[in-house]
Amino acid sequence: MRAITLLTLVIYLLYATQQSYGLMKVIVDFDHWEHINGSDIFNVDLLRVRKYNRTLSVLNGTAQVLVDLGDQYEYGLSFARSAQGNNQYDAYPMKLASRPFCEFIKTHYRDYQHMFLNFTNLPFVPAEGLCPFPKGEYWVKDAFIDSSVIPVVVPEGFWRATTELRIIGTGEVVATGAMYVKLTKELI
């Protein structure tokens, strides 16, 4: 009798877990973009978040890359979360580690470029890479985050994705920016 009760409990927990994660929808909503430093490398003053409809915020505008970006720089992304939305962000152990810029473009950028090439005039990166990344003016029109790529186990809250561009060798940070989003979940 105990074995049947234990088996029933295990089956229920497996079912409940599958239901919780299987029927959950993640919603990612842009809040704003912040250019912290590096105006001699990037000019992003014209990027704005706006409400597209009742449920979706999008990124619009133009940005300029003022120098060719090659392997003299390294680039990375780190994430932090504020559960309460009170600007007290805790570092999260999820990141895209810093690596030489051309390698970053060849790997991470290339892996995710399908998510934003329809919204921008950013260059397509082929398998062999693109180095240096060319300076120029790049636009973004009604860009949003495809929330289907966010794992359901990522917790709700306010998120900050911080980008850093450093000079290789000295480690000097020459450009920093941060994108803020709100992540919520709802049952389908």
XYZ file of C-alpha atoms in Angstrom:
188
model
C 0.000 0.000 0.000
C 2.864 2.414 0.830
C 4.487 1.723 -2.550
C 1.265 2.653 -4.350
C 0.969 5.880 -2.332
C 4.593 6.780 -3.040
C 4.188 5.951 -6.733
C 1.021 8.074 -6.877
C 2.864 10.981 -5.245
C 5.779 10.704 -7.696
C 3.422 10.590 -10.696
C 1.499 13.603 -9.384
C 4.697 15.626 -8.852
C 5.971 14.764 -12.333
C 2.604 15.721 -13.832
C 2.404 18.978 -11.846
C 5.969 19.938 -12.826
C 5.260 19.203 -16.485
C 2.050 21.215 -16.315
C 3.780 24.156 -14.640
C 6.570 24.376 -17.181
C 4.789 22.968 -20.221
C 1.879 25.390 -20.162
C 3.776 28.496 -19.111
C 4.346 31.439 -21.431
C 7.254 33.838 -20.867
C 6.656 37.496 -21.722
C 9.582 39.892 -22.157
C 8.812 43.610 -22.291
C 11.439 46.279 -23.115
C 11.750 49.017 -20.526
C 14.641 51.182 -21.723
C 18.197 51.315 -23.050
C 20.898 53.214 -21.168
C 24.157 54.369 -22.762
C 26.592 54.658 -19.860
C 29.886 55.556 -21.529
C 31.764 55.212 -24.787
C 30.323 58.019 -26.885
C 33.576 58.114 -28.860
C 32.874 54.513 -30.000
C 29.051 54.362 -30.124
C 26.403 57.026 -30.560
C 23.117 55.494 -29.428
C 21.321 58.647 -28.356
C 18.548 58.042 -30.878
C 17.474 54.570 -29.651
C 14.079 54.626 -27.950
C 11.631 52.124 -26.522
C 8.015 52.705 -27.398
C 4.755 50.872 -26.881
C 3.819 49.014 -30.084
C 0.434 47.845 -28.825
C -1.152 47.078 -25.461
C 1.094 44.088 -24.833
C 4.362 44.777 -26.658
C 7.155 47.334 -26.373
C 9.658 47.693 -29.204
C 13.052 49.305 -29.803
C 13.361 51.925 -32.552
C 15.965 54.364 -33.772
C 19.458 54.641 -35.164
C 22.891 54.117 -33.680
C 26.331 54.822 -35.033
C 29.404 52.670 -34.636
C 32.137 55.299 -34.935
C 35.144 52.942 -35.289
C 35.790 49.584 -36.909
C 35.565 46.983 -34.135
C 38.221 44.297 -34.341
C 40.198 42.044 -32.047
C 41.830 44.963 -30.246
C 38.599 44.890 -28.185
C 36.769 42.243 -26.197
C 33.025 42.236 -25.664
C 30.692 40.532 -23.213
C 27.240 40.593 -21.666
C 26.264 40.059 -18.045
C 22.821 39.818 -16.486
C 21.364 41.026 -13.191
C 17.872 40.678 -11.735
C 15.736 42.824 -9.470
C 12.921 40.679 -8.114
C 11.039 43.644 -6.623
C 11.692 46.190 -9.369
C 13.323 48.536 -6.859
C 16.617 49.001 -8.762
C 18.447 46.660 -6.405
C 19.916 44.309 -8.972
C 21.679 41.094 -8.005
C 24.181 39.590 -10.419
C 22.814 36.466 -12.068
C 25.071 33.551 -13.041
C 23.984 33.769 -16.670
C 26.198 35.670 -19.127
C 27.880 35.729 -22.496
C 31.521 35.715 -21.453
C 33.870 38.392 -22.743
C 35.917 37.344 -25.713
C 37.782 39.063 -28.529
C 35.276 41.083 -30.546
C 35.662 39.160 -33.811
C 35.236 35.859 -31.979
C 32.148 37.238 -30.190
C 30.652 38.236 -33.545
C 31.512 34.861 -35.099
C 29.925 32.895 -32.250
C 27.301 34.637 -30.094
C 26.189 37.297 -32.585
C 25.985 34.735 -35.365
C 24.029 32.281 -33.179
C 21.369 34.894 -32.383
C 21.365 37.066 -35.520
C 18.209 35.354 -36.800
C 16.350 37.082 -33.954
C 17.107 40.635 -35.071
C 18.144 40.749 -38.742
C 14.513 41.314 -39.786
C 14.390 44.468 -37.618
C 17.747 46.044 -38.459
C 20.312 46.758 -41.141
C 23.055 45.100 -39.080
C 25.312 42.990 -41.306
C 24.742 39.262 -41.776
C 27.673 37.287 -40.377
C 28.615 34.205 -42.438
C 30.196 31.062 -40.941
C 33.731 32.402 -41.468
C 32.904 35.528 -39.440
C 33.105 39.246 -40.090
C 36.190 41.071 -38.905
C 36.426 43.925 -38.336
C 32.806 44.819 -37.687
C 32.363 47.867 -39.922
C 31.704 51.332 -38.586
C 28.553 52.939 -39.877
C 24.998 53.930 -39.090
C 22.641 51.119 -38.154
C 18.887 51.376 -37.696
C 16.426 49.285 -35.738
C 12.690 49.294 -36.447
C 10.087 47.749 -34.145
C 12.529 45.225 -32.650
C 11.241 42.968 -29.901
C 12.602 40.005 -27.997
C 11.299 36.621 -29.086
C 10.343 35.304 -25.665
C 10.226 31.708 -26.923
C 14.036 31.584 -26.625
C 13.912 32.387 -22.897
C 13.881 29.180 -20.808
C 10.807 28.878 -18.583
C 13.065 28.358 -15.548
C 14.414 31.936 -15.778
C 12.658 33.736 -12.899
C 10.269 36.646 -13.268
C 11.390 40.138 -12.404
C 13.166 43.150 -13.800
C 16.346 42.310 -15.712
C 19.380 44.325 -16.740
C 21.688 43.118 -19.512
C 24.956 45.062 -19.301
C 27.350 45.177 -22.246
C 31.022 46.032 -21.893
C 33.612 46.746 -24.553
C 37.193 46.552 -23.232
C 40.612 47.078 -24.752
C 42.486 43.790 -24.839
C 45.724 43.974 -22.911
C 44.870 46.866 -20.599
C 41.324 45.783 -19.699
C 40.194 49.405 -19.878
C 36.402 49.665 -20.310
C 35.774 51.963 -23.288
C 32.010 51.504 -23.733
C 29.188 50.319 -21.510
C 25.465 50.085 -22.068
C 22.509 48.434 -20.371
C 19.173 47.168 -21.613
C 16.342 46.863 -19.099
C 13.415 44.474 -19.540
C 10.593 43.084 -17.456
C 10.047 39.328 -17.569
C 6.695 37.894 -16.550
C 5.019 34.516 -16.931
C 1.449 33.486 -17.475
C -0.354 30.188 -17.821
C -1.526 29.360 -21.302
